[in-house]
């Protein structure tokens, strides 16, 4: 819990920029992983209609076996052996924890849509909860949904533009 708390609260000087950078780069990497690097990812900026920052990719999706490693365990990475992807330190997918205590992960993988909530529990260690599991005809991929305070909507808008300007 202590290490998780330090990484969550002390690692980023600009938490919102870090979330924008890490989550969008992970989505872009998901497309690289399956050989579609030029396919756009979908980014939704928070608004009154939908006060969430959303990033959606059409990569391989994440199997249930990989979920804890990606979203809960620090230093666990699926990218270390691939020089075409950003990162590899096992930190980026956890950046929403620097801003919120809970965020949503919607995964479409091999005909199943799984909705998870990643939360900081009473032990101060991240926990992943499977909320629902339904069949889907949607293509594989992952969507990260981070709830955003109204006073931060403009910052998310500005920071995501900084991140993707040169893509």
Tab-separated table of N, CA and C in Angstrom:
chain	number	residue	atom	x	y	z
A	1	UNK	N	0.797	-1.187	0.000
A	1	UNK	CA	0.000	0.000	0.000
A	1	UNK	C	0.846	1.260	0.000
A	2	UNK	N	1.958	1.258	0.712
A	2	UNK	CA	2.820	2.437	0.789
A	2	UNK	C	3.443	2.734	-0.567
A	3	UNK	N	3.980	1.719	-1.216
A	3	UNK	CA	4.601	1.911	-2.534
A	3	UNK	C	3.557	2.352	-3.546
A	4	UNK	N	2.393	1.721	-3.526
A	4	UNK	CA	1.312	2.091	-4.436
A	4	UNK	C	0.922	3.554	-4.227
A	5	UNK	N	0.835	3.977	-2.958
A	5	UNK	CA	0.472	5.346	-2.624
A	5	UNK	C	1.530	6.340	-3.121
A	6	UNK	N	2.788	6.007	-2.964
A	6	UNK	CA	3.874	6.884	-3.441
A	6	UNK	C	3.806	7.027	-4.958
A	7	UNK	N	3.683	5.920	-5.661
A	7	UNK	CA	3.625	5.975	-7.123
A	7	UNK	C	2.384	6.723	-7.600
A	8	UNK	N	1.309	6.559	-6.887
A	8	UNK	CA	0.048	7.199	-7.257
A	8	UNK	C	0.069	8.703	-7.016
A	9	UNK	N	0.656	9.133	-5.917
A	9	UNK	CA	0.560	10.531	-5.517
A	9	UNK	C	1.813	11.374	-5.725
A	10	UNK	N	2.950	10.770	-5.945
A	10	UNK	CA	4.194	11.539	-6.027
A	10	UNK	C	4.902	11.451	-7.382
A	11	UNK	N	4.485	10.552	-8.236
A	11	UNK	CA	5.204	10.296	-9.478
A	11	UNK	C	5.044	11.396	-10.516
A	12	UNK	N	3.861	11.997	-10.622
A	12	UNK	CA	3.578	12.932	-11.705
A	12	UNK	C	3.422	14.357	-11.192
A	13	UNK	N	4.180	15.285	-11.777
A	13	UNK	CA	4.020	16.697	-11.412
A	13	UNK	C	2.780	17.288	-12.079
A	14	UNK	N	2.385	16.735	-13.235
A	14	UNK	CA	1.171	17.161	-13.925
A	14	UNK	C	0.329	15.905	-14.168
A	15	UNK	N	-0.548	15.606	-13.239
A	15	UNK	CA	-1.305	14.356	-13.272
A	15	UNK	C	-2.220	14.260	-14.494
A	16	UNK	N	-2.880	15.351	-14.854
A	16	UNK	CA	-3.802	15.309	-15.990
A	16	UNK	C	-3.047	15.084	-17.292
A	17	UNK	N	-1.946	15.782	-17.486
A	17	UNK	CA	-1.128	15.564	-18.685
A	17	UNK	C	-0.628	14.122	-18.737
A	18	UNK	N	-0.226	13.581	-17.596
A	18	UNK	CA	0.250	12.196	-17.549
A	18	UNK	C	-0.851	11.224	-17.965
A	19	UNK	N	-2.062	11.437	-17.478
A	19	UNK	CA	-3.182	10.568	-17.860
A	19	UNK	C	-3.418	10.652	-19.365
A	20	UNK	N	-3.477	11.872	-19.887
A	20	UNK	CA	-3.704	12.054	-21.330
A	20	UNK	C	-2.622	11.354	-22.143
A	21	UNK	N	-1.384	11.529	-21.739
A	21	UNK	CA	-0.251	10.946	-22.467
A	21	UNK	C	-0.257	9.419	-22.382
A	22	UNK	N	-0.325	8.906	-21.182
A	22	UNK	CA	-0.171	7.466	-20.991
A	22	UNK	C	-1.331	6.657	-21.569
A	23	UNK	N	-2.548	7.102	-21.326
A	23	UNK	CA	-3.705	6.342	-21.803
A	23	UNK	C	-3.814	6.407	-23.331
A	24	UNK	N	-3.566	7.579	-23.920
A	24	UNK	CA	-3.641	7.675	-25.389
A	24	UNK	C	-2.483	6.915	-26.050
A	25	UNK	N	-1.298	6.961	-25.459
A	25	UNK	CA	-0.179	6.191	-26.017
A	25	UNK	C	-0.444	4.697	-25.929
A	26	UNK	N	-1.049	4.246	-24.829
A	26	UNK	CA	-1.390	2.824	-24.719
A	26	UNK	C	-2.383	2.414	-25.795
A	27	UNK	N	-3.357	3.278	-26.077
A	27	UNK	CA	-4.337	2.970	-27.125
A	27	UNK	C	-3.650	2.895	-28.483
A	28	UNK	N	-2.779	3.846	-28.736
A	28	UNK	CA	-2.023	3.840	-29.997
A	28	UNK	C	-1.158	2.582	-30.109
A	29	UNK	N	-0.547	2.187	-29.001
A	29	UNK	CA	0.268	0.970	-28.988
A	29	UNK	C	-0.568	-0.279	-29.255
A	30	UNK	N	-1.820	-0.277	-28.805
A	30	UNK	CA	-2.693	-1.428	-29.061
A	30	UNK	C	-2.891	-1.616	-30.556
A	31	UNK	N	-2.972	-0.513	-31.295
A	31	UNK	CA	-3.100	-0.604	-32.752
A	31	UNK	C	-1.790	-1.074	-33.374
A	32	UNK	N	-0.677	-0.606	-32.858
A	32	UNK	CA	0.628	-1.061	-33.360
A	32	UNK	C	0.800	-2.560	-33.123
A	33	UNK	N	0.349	-3.025	-31.961
A	33	UNK	CA	0.498	-4.433	-31.592
A	33	UNK	C	-0.169	-5.358	-32.599
A	34	UNK	N	-1.279	-4.933	-33.187
A	34	UNK	CA	-1.973	-5.808	-34.135
A	34	UNK	C	-1.705	-5.432	-35.594
A	35	UNK	N	-0.780	-4.479	-35.814
A	35	UNK	CA	-0.397	-4.146	-37.183
A	35	UNK	C	-1.265	-3.124	-37.874
A	36	UNK	N	-2.013	-2.313	-37.104
A	36	UNK	CA	-2.832	-1.235	-37.690
A	36	UNK	C	-2.426	0.113	-37.094
A	37	UNK	N	-1.140	0.492	-37.224
A	37	UNK	CA	-0.664	1.709	-36.563
A	37	UNK	C	-1.292	2.999	-37.080
A	38	UNK	N	-1.857	2.990	-38.260
A	38	UNK	CA	-2.457	4.209	-38.805
A	38	UNK	C	-3.945	4.350	-38.513
A	39	UNK	N	-4.533	3.338	-37.896
A	39	UNK	CA	-5.948	3.442	-37.541
A	39	UNK	C	-6.089	4.410	-36.360
A	40	UNK	N	-6.979	5.388	-36.451
A	40	UNK	CA	-7.140	6.353	-35.353
A	40	UNK	C	-7.726	5.706	-34.103
A	41	UNK	N	-7.303	6.209	-32.962
A	41	UNK	CA	-7.957	5.872	-31.712
A	41	UNK	C	-9.061	6.901	-31.505
A	42	UNK	N	-9.988	6.626	-30.602
A	42	UNK	CA	-11.077	7.569	-30.335
A	42	UNK	C	-10.867	8.198	-28.963
A	43	UNK	N	-10.851	9.531	-28.922
A	43	UNK	CA	-10.683	10.262	-27.668
A	43	UNK	C	-11.887	11.164	-27.478
A	44	UNK	N	-12.492	11.083	-26.306
A	44	UNK	CA	-13.636	11.927	-25.972
A	44	UNK	C	-13.250	12.808	-24.796
A	45	UNK	N	-13.381	14.117	-25.014
A	45	UNK	CA	-13.071	15.105	-23.985
A	45	UNK	C	-14.294	15.262	-23.083
A	46	UNK	N	-14.115	15.463	-21.778
A	46	UNK	CA	-15.268	15.623	-20.893
A	46	UNK	C	-16.093	16.874	-21.195
A	47	UNK	N	-17.415	16.705	-21.115
A	47	UNK	CA	-18.368	17.797	-21.334
A	47	UNK	C	-19.532	17.625	-20.364
A	48	UNK	N	-20.471	18.561	-20.412
A	48	UNK	CA	-21.661	18.450	-19.565
A	48	UNK	C	-22.459	17.196	-19.910
A	49	UNK	N	-22.497	16.829	-21.177
A	49	UNK	CA	-23.234	15.638	-21.615
A	49	UNK	C	-22.566	14.348	-21.122
A	50	UNK	N	-21.236	14.320	-21.131
A	50	UNK	CA	-20.472	13.155	-20.692
A	50	UNK	C	-19.222	13.653	-19.971
A	51	UNK	N	-19.259	13.731	-18.637
A	51	UNK	CA	-18.144	14.314	-17.886
A	51	UNK	C	-16.968	13.356	-17.664
A	52	UNK	N	-16.683	12.540	-18.676
A	52	UNK	CA	-15.596	11.564	-18.584
A	52	UNK	C	-14.572	11.798	-19.687
A	53	UNK	N	-13.330	11.509	-19.385
A	53	UNK	CA	-12.276	11.443	-20.390
A	53	UNK	C	-12.262	9.997	-20.851
A	54	UNK	N	-12.429	9.791	-22.163
A	54	UNK	CA	-12.509	8.438	-22.715
A	54	UNK	C	-11.471	8.256	-23.811
A	55	UNK	N	-10.829	7.106	-23.788
A	55	UNK	CA	-9.907	6.738	-24.862
A	55	UNK	C	-10.243	5.307	-25.259
A	56	UNK	N	-10.511	5.124	-26.563
A	56	UNK	CA	-10.946	3.823	-27.068
A	56	UNK	C	-10.033	3.387	-28.201
A	57	UNK	N	-9.621	2.134	-28.154
A	57	UNK	CA	-8.804	1.584	-29.235
A	57	UNK	C	-9.492	0.358	-29.828
A	58	UNK	N	-8.928	-0.098	-30.928
A	58	UNK	CA	-9.419	-1.286	-31.625
A	58	UNK	C	-8.283	-2.290	-31.763
A	59	UNK	N	-7.545	-2.456	-30.677
A	59	UNK	CA	-6.449	-3.405	-30.642
A	59	UNK	C	-6.949	-4.804	-30.350
A	60	UNK	N	-6.091	-5.610	-29.767
A	60	UNK	CA	-6.399	-7.008	-29.492
A	60	UNK	C	-7.418	-7.176	-28.360
A	61	UNK	N	-7.631	-6.130	-27.578
A	61	UNK	CA	-8.426	-6.278	-26.362
A	61	UNK	C	-7.524	-6.880	-25.292
A	62	UNK	N	-8.029	-7.021	-24.109
A	62	UNK	CA	-7.206	-7.552	-23.018
A	62	UNK	C	-7.908	-8.775	-22.456
A	63	UNK	N	-7.208	-9.882	-22.446
A	63	UNK	CA	-7.787	-11.103	-21.897
A	63	UNK	C	-7.935	-10.949	-20.388
A	64	UNK	N	-8.879	-11.673	-19.792
A	64	UNK	CA	-9.041	-11.607	-18.332
A	64	UNK	C	-7.740	-11.936	-17.590
A	65	UNK	N	-6.937	-12.817	-18.157
A	65	UNK	CA	-5.681	-13.214	-17.511
A	65	UNK	C	-4.673	-12.060	-17.451
A	66	UNK	N	-4.734	-11.124	-18.393
A	66	UNK	CA	-3.788	-9.999	-18.442
A	66	UNK	C	-4.251	-8.771	-17.662
A	67	UNK	N	-5.519	-8.702	-17.295
A	67	UNK	CA	-6.072	-7.482	-16.705
A	67	UNK	C	-5.350	-7.020	-15.438
A	68	UNK	N	-5.152	-7.900	-14.453
A	68	UNK	CA	-4.492	-7.486	-13.213
A	68	UNK	C	-3.078	-7.003	-13.461
A	69	UNK	N	-2.342	-7.696	-14.324
A	69	UNK	CA	-0.969	-7.269	-14.613
A	69	UNK	C	-0.932	-5.873	-15.202
A	70	UNK	N	-1.872	-5.552	-16.047
A	70	UNK	CA	-1.851	-4.261	-16.734
A	70	UNK	C	-2.344	-3.131	-15.836
A	71	UNK	N	-3.405	-3.349	-15.089
A	71	UNK	CA	-4.044	-2.238	-14.377
A	71	UNK	C	-3.801	-2.179	-12.873
A	72	UNK	N	-3.236	-3.204	-12.290
A	72	UNK	CA	-3.048	-3.195	-10.844
A	72	UNK	C	-1.583	-3.352	-10.437
A	73	UNK	N	-0.832	-4.210	-11.085
A	73	UNK	CA	0.550	-4.464	-10.676
A	73	UNK	C	1.510	-3.457	-11.313
A	74	UNK	N	2.169	-2.681	-10.467
A	74	UNK	CA	3.200	-1.775	-10.969
A	74	UNK	C	4.398	-2.591	-11.416
A	75	UNK	N	5.042	-2.132	-12.478
A	75	UNK	CA	6.239	-2.725	-13.077
A	75	UNK	C	5.929	-3.940	-13.946
A	76	UNK	N	4.668	-4.355	-14.039
A	76	UNK	CA	4.291	-5.432	-14.948
A	76	UNK	C	3.975	-4.790	-16.298
A	77	UNK	N	4.633	-5.245	-17.359
A	77	UNK	CA	4.429	-4.651	-18.682
A	77	UNK	C	4.364	-5.723	-19.753
A	78	UNK	N	3.568	-5.456	-20.777
A	78	UNK	CA	3.483	-6.364	-21.926
A	78	UNK	C	4.315	-5.841	-23.091
A	79	UNK	N	5.063	-4.735	-22.877
A	79	UNK	CA	5.722	-4.045	-23.992
A	79	UNK	C	7.243	-4.133	-24.001
A	80	UNK	N	7.842	-4.763	-23.061
A	80	UNK	CA	9.302	-4.721	-22.933
A	80	UNK	C	10.048	-5.276	-24.137
A	81	UNK	N	9.464	-6.207	-24.842
A	81	UNK	CA	10.150	-6.837	-25.963
A	81	UNK	C	9.774	-6.234	-27.311
A	82	UNK	N	9.116	-5.071	-27.320
A	82	UNK	CA	8.624	-4.469	-28.557
A	82	UNK	C	9.054	-3.013	-28.640
A	83	UNK	N	10.029	-2.730	-29.513
A	83	UNK	CA	10.546	-1.369	-29.650
A	83	UNK	C	9.613	-0.432	-30.409
A	84	UNK	N	8.530	-0.943	-30.983
A	84	UNK	CA	7.606	-0.078	-31.719
A	84	UNK	C	6.567	0.561	-30.799
A	85	UNK	N	6.538	0.144	-29.533
A	85	UNK	CA	5.546	0.650	-28.609
A	85	UNK	C	6.166	1.591	-27.586
A	86	UNK	N	5.340	2.476	-27.054
A	86	UNK	CA	5.765	3.434	-26.039
A	86	UNK	C	5.719	2.763	-24.677
A	87	UNK	N	6.638	3.097	-23.809
A	87	UNK	CA	6.574	2.603	-22.430
A	87	UNK	C	7.306	1.307	-22.245
A	88	UNK	N	6.809	0.484	-21.356
A	88	UNK	CA	7.443	-0.778	-21.031
A	88	UNK	C	7.818	-0.875	-19.566
A	89	UNK	N	7.446	0.138	-18.771
A	89	UNK	CA	7.789	0.133	-17.349
A	89	UNK	C	6.649	-0.355	-16.467
A	90	UNK	N	5.460	-0.552	-17.041
A	90	UNK	CA	4.332	-1.050	-16.260
A	90	UNK	C	3.720	-0.007	-15.343
A	91	UNK	N	3.757	1.255	-15.771
A	91	UNK	CA	3.233	2.338	-14.940
A	91	UNK	C	2.045	3.042	-15.605
A	92	UNK	N	2.091	3.225	-16.905
A	92	UNK	CA	1.158	4.081	-17.625
A	92	UNK	C	-0.316	3.777	-17.463
A	93	UNK	N	-0.702	2.517	-17.480
A	93	UNK	CA	-2.124	2.173	-17.387
A	93	UNK	C	-2.719	2.541	-16.033
A	94	UNK	N	-1.862	2.762	-15.045
A	94	UNK	CA	-2.343	3.091	-13.703
A	94	UNK	C	-2.460	4.592	-13.479
A	95	UNK	N	-2.097	5.426	-14.458
A	95	UNK	CA	-2.102	6.875	-14.243
A	95	UNK	C	-3.451	7.434	-13.798
A	96	UNK	N	-4.600	6.898	-14.211
A	96	UNK	CA	-5.852	7.464	-13.687
A	96	UNK	C	-5.920	7.454	-12.156
A	97	UNK	N	-5.218	6.505	-11.518
A	97	UNK	CA	-5.197	6.475	-10.055
A	97	UNK	C	-4.532	7.715	-9.457
A	98	UNK	N	-3.749	8.434	-10.226
A	98	UNK	CA	-3.145	9.677	-9.733
A	98	UNK	C	-4.197	10.779	-9.598
A	99	UNK	N	-5.341	10.603	-10.258
A	99	UNK	CA	-6.390	11.628	-10.289
A	99	UNK	C	-7.668	11.184	-9.573
A	100	UNK	N	-8.032	9.917	-9.698
A	100	UNK	CA	-9.280	9.397	-9.110
A	100	UNK	C	-9.022	8.092	-8.363
A	101	UNK	N	-9.968	7.744	-7.496
A	101	UNK	CA	-9.880	6.478	-6.760
A	101	UNK	C	-10.497	5.316	-7.515
A	102	UNK	N	-11.220	5.609	-8.611
A	102	UNK	CA	-11.862	4.553	-9.389
A	102	UNK	C	-12.050	5.016	-10.827
A	103	UNK	N	-11.815	4.106	-11.764
A	103	UNK	CA	-12.079	4.381	-13.171
A	103	UNK	C	-12.541	3.093	-13.830
A	104	UNK	N	-13.115	3.234	-15.017
A	104	UNK	CA	-13.738	2.109	-15.712
A	104	UNK	C	-12.879	1.646	-16.881
A	105	UNK	N	-12.883	0.345	-17.103
A	105	UNK	CA	-12.195	-0.258	-18.238
A	105	UNK	C	-13.198	-1.172	-18.935
A	106	UNK	N	-13.517	-0.856	-20.178
A	106	UNK	CA	-14.423	-1.679	-20.977
A	106	UNK	C	-13.589	-2.408	-22.013
A	107	UNK	N	-13.613	-3.727	-21.960
A	107	UNK	CA	-12.769	-4.539	-22.835
A	107	UNK	C	-13.631	-5.420	-23.726
A	108	UNK	N	-13.375	-5.323	-25.024
A	108	UNK	CA	-14.011	-6.204	-25.995
A	108	UNK	C	-12.934	-7.190	-26.445
A	109	UNK	N	-13.137	-8.460	-26.106
A	109	UNK	CA	-12.112	-9.468	-26.402
A	109	UNK	C	-12.762	-10.779	-26.824
A	110	UNK	N	-12.511	-11.149	-28.071
A	110	UNK	CA	-12.977	-12.432	-28.612
A	110	UNK	C	-14.466	-12.700	-28.365
A	111	UNK	N	-15.302	-11.700	-28.705
A	111	UNK	CA	-16.748	-11.879	-28.638
A	111	UNK	C	-17.384	-11.619	-27.284
A	112	UNK	N	-16.599	-11.134	-26.327
A	112	UNK	CA	-17.147	-10.835	-25.004
A	112	UNK	C	-16.786	-9.411	-24.602
A	113	UNK	N	-17.770	-8.675	-24.115
A	113	UNK	CA	-17.547	-7.342	-23.559
A	113	UNK	C	-17.516	-7.490	-22.043
A	114	UNK	N	-16.380	-7.105	-21.455
A	114	UNK	CA	-16.231	-7.141	-19.994
A	114	UNK	C	-16.064	-5.711	-19.500
A	115	UNK	N	-16.860	-5.368	-18.500
A	115	UNK	CA	-16.786	-4.045	-17.886
A	115	UNK	C	-16.160	-4.215	-16.504
A	116	UNK	N	-15.055	-3.500	-16.295
A	116	UNK	CA	-14.334	-3.550	-15.027
A	116	UNK	C	-14.324	-2.170	-14.386
A	117	UNK	N	-14.171	-2.160	-13.080
A	117	UNK	CA	-13.869	-0.935	-12.359
A	117	UNK	C	-12.563	-1.193	-11.618
A	118	UNK	N	-11.590	-0.313	-11.842
A	118	UNK	CA	-10.331	-0.350	-11.098
A	118	UNK	C	-10.497	0.620	-9.944
A	119	UNK	N	-10.257	0.167	-8.705
A	119	UNK	CA	-10.493	1.013	-7.539
A	119	UNK	C	-9.353	0.883	-6.546
A	120	UNK	N	-9.195	1.960	-5.777
A	120	UNK	CA	-8.297	1.903	-4.633
A	120	UNK	C	-9.167	1.468	-3.462
A	121	UNK	N	-8.855	0.322	-2.884
A	121	UNK	CA	-9.678	-0.177	-1.781
A	121	UNK	C	-9.107	0.249	-0.432
A	122	UNK	N	-9.653	-0.270	0.640
A	122	UNK	CA	-9.246	0.131	1.991
A	122	UNK	C	-7.789	-0.204	2.313
A	123	UNK	N	-7.193	-1.129	1.580
A	123	UNK	CA	-5.779	-1.470	1.799
A	123	UNK	C	-4.845	-0.493	1.091
A	124	UNK	N	-5.447	0.457	0.319
A	124	UNK	CA	-4.710	1.441	-0.481
A	124	UNK	C	-3.964	0.780	-1.651
A	125	UNK	N	-4.350	-0.435	-1.969
A	125	UNK	CA	-3.788	-1.136	-3.125
A	125	UNK	C	-4.892	-1.241	-4.162
A	126	UNK	N	-4.530	-1.080	-5.416
A	126	UNK	CA	-5.523	-1.165	-6.464
A	126	UNK	C	-6.182	-2.527	-6.526
A	127	UNK	N	-7.443	-2.507	-6.900
A	127	UNK	CA	-8.233	-3.733	-7.010
A	127	UNK	C	-9.045	-3.638	-8.292
A	128	UNK	N	-9.197	-4.731	-8.985
A	128	UNK	CA	-9.962	-4.774	-10.224
A	128	UNK	C	-11.227	-5.584	-9.990
A	129	UNK	N	-12.384	-4.980	-10.307
A	129	UNK	CA	-13.671	-5.644	-10.100
A	129	UNK	C	-14.360	-5.841	-11.445
A	130	UNK	N	-14.686	-7.069	-11.761
A	130	UNK	CA	-15.463	-7.360	-12.961
A	130	UNK	C	-16.924	-7.045	-12.646
A	131	UNK	N	-17.502	-6.082	-13.381
A	131	UNK	CA	-18.873	-5.636	-13.132
A	131	UNK	C	-19.859	-6.409	-13.982
A	132	UNK	N	-19.511	-6.622	-15.257
A	132	UNK	CA	-20.418	-7.360	-16.131
A	132	UNK	C	-19.644	-8.026	-17.256
A	133	UNK	N	-20.294	-9.000	-17.843
A	133	UNK	CA	-19.706	-9.772	-18.938
A	133	UNK	C	-20.845	-10.168	-19.870
A	134	UNK	N	-20.799	-9.680	-21.120
A	134	UNK	CA	-21.874	-9.957	-22.068
A	134	UNK	C	-21.295	-10.279	-23.435
A	135	UNK	N	-22.004	-11.070	-24.219
A	135	UNK	CA	-21.556	-11.315	-25.585
A	135	UNK	C	-21.627	-10.020	-26.400
A	136	UNK	N	-20.725	-9.880	-27.369
A	136	UNK	CA	-20.734	-8.703	-28.233
A	136	UNK	C	-20.265	-9.070	-29.629
A	137	UNK	N	-20.781	-8.331	-30.591
A	137	UNK	CA	-20.317	-8.474	-31.972
A	137	UNK	C	-19.323	-7.364	-32.318
A	138	UNK	N	-19.060	-6.478	-31.364
A	138	UNK	CA	-18.113	-5.385	-31.592
A	138	UNK	C	-16.702	-5.937	-31.771
A	139	UNK	N	-15.876	-5.220	-32.519
A	139	UNK	CA	-14.493	-5.672	-32.688
A	139	UNK	C	-13.715	-5.558	-31.384
A	140	UNK	N	-12.635	-6.316	-31.283
A	140	UNK	CA	-11.775	-6.270	-30.105
A	140	UNK	C	-11.279	-4.854	-29.842
A	141	UNK	N	-10.962	-4.589	-28.590
A	141	UNK	CA	-10.406	-3.300	-28.216
A	141	UNK	C	-10.668	-2.993	-26.755
A	142	UNK	N	-10.195	-1.819	-26.341
A	142	UNK	CA	-10.298	-1.402	-24.945
A	142	UNK	C	-10.702	0.059	-24.881
A	143	UNK	N	-11.543	0.394	-23.907
A	143	UNK	CA	-11.912	1.778	-23.649
A	143	UNK	C	-11.642	2.073	-22.180
A	144	UNK	N	-10.890	3.140	-21.933
A	144	UNK	CA	-10.626	3.609	-20.576
A	144	UNK	C	-11.527	4.819	-20.341
A	145	UNK	N	-12.213	4.841	-19.211
A	145	UNK	CA	-13.143	5.921	-18.877
A	145	UNK	C	-12.759	6.489	-17.513
A	146	UNK	N	-12.330	7.760	-17.521
A	146	UNK	CA	-11.894	8.421	-16.292
A	146	UNK	C	-12.879	9.550	-15.968
A	147	UNK	N	-13.542	9.498	-14.813
A	147	UNK	CA	-14.437	10.598	-14.437
A	147	UNK	C	-13.616	11.865	-14.159
A	148	UNK	N	-14.130	12.998	-14.624
A	148	UNK	CA	-13.387	14.256	-14.528
A	148	UNK	C	-14.228	15.320	-13.820
A	149	UNK	N	-13.594	16.024	-12.887
A	149	UNK	CA	-14.256	17.151	-12.219
A	149	UNK	C	-14.474	18.263	-13.241
A	150	UNK	N	-15.599	18.934	-13.127
A	150	UNK	CA	-15.953	19.982	-14.084
A	150	UNK	C	-14.854	21.039	-14.220
A	151	UNK	N	-14.233	21.415	-13.134
A	151	UNK	CA	-13.198	22.441	-13.201
A	151	UNK	C	-11.945	21.986	-13.965
A	152	UNK	N	-11.855	20.694	-14.273
A	152	UNK	CA	-10.696	20.178	-15.008
A	152	UNK	C	-10.994	19.856	-16.469
A	153	UNK	N	-12.221	20.070	-16.939
A	153	UNK	CA	-12.571	19.738	-18.320
A	153	UNK	C	-11.650	20.432	-19.310
A	154	UNK	N	-11.453	21.719	-19.147
A	154	UNK	CA	-10.618	22.485	-20.075
A	154	UNK	C	-9.169	22.008	-20.043
A	155	UNK	N	-8.677	21.648	-18.856
A	155	UNK	CA	-7.300	21.156	-18.744
A	155	UNK	C	-7.139	19.848	-19.510
A	156	UNK	N	-8.098	18.938	-19.385
A	156	UNK	CA	-8.038	17.689	-20.158
A	156	UNK	C	-8.043	18.007	-21.652
A	157	UNK	N	-8.890	18.918	-22.063
A	157	UNK	CA	-8.967	19.310	-23.478
A	157	UNK	C	-7.612	19.849	-23.957
A	158	UNK	N	-7.032	20.761	-23.215
A	158	UNK	CA	-5.743	21.352	-23.598
A	158	UNK	C	-4.611	20.326	-23.567
A	159	UNK	N	-4.594	19.487	-22.529
A	159	UNK	CA	-3.487	18.538	-22.386
A	159	UNK	C	-3.525	17.425	-23.429
A	160	UNK	N	-4.720	16.943	-23.799
A	160	UNK	CA	-4.753	15.901	-24.827
A	160	UNK	C	-4.299	16.487	-26.164
A	161	UNK	N	-4.619	17.734	-26.419
A	161	UNK	CA	-4.137	18.376	-27.651
A	161	UNK	C	-2.625	18.468	-27.663
A	162	UNK	N	-2.008	18.761	-26.511
A	162	UNK	CA	-0.550	18.771	-26.420
A	162	UNK	C	0.041	17.405	-26.757
A	163	UNK	N	-0.590	16.366	-26.243
A	163	UNK	CA	-0.082	15.002	-26.426
A	163	UNK	C	-0.174	14.560	-27.883
A	164	UNK	N	-1.277	14.820	-28.545
A	164	UNK	CA	-1.488	14.241	-29.884
A	164	UNK	C	-1.157	15.201	-31.030
A	165	UNK	N	-0.685	16.378	-30.743
A	165	UNK	CA	-0.414	17.379	-31.781
A	165	UNK	C	0.424	16.840	-32.927
A	166	UNK	N	1.450	16.088	-32.647
A	166	UNK	CA	2.377	15.647	-33.692
A	166	UNK	C	2.195	14.191	-34.126
A	167	UNK	N	1.071	13.595	-33.776
A	167	UNK	CA	0.843	12.208	-34.178
A	167	UNK	C	0.491	12.145	-35.637
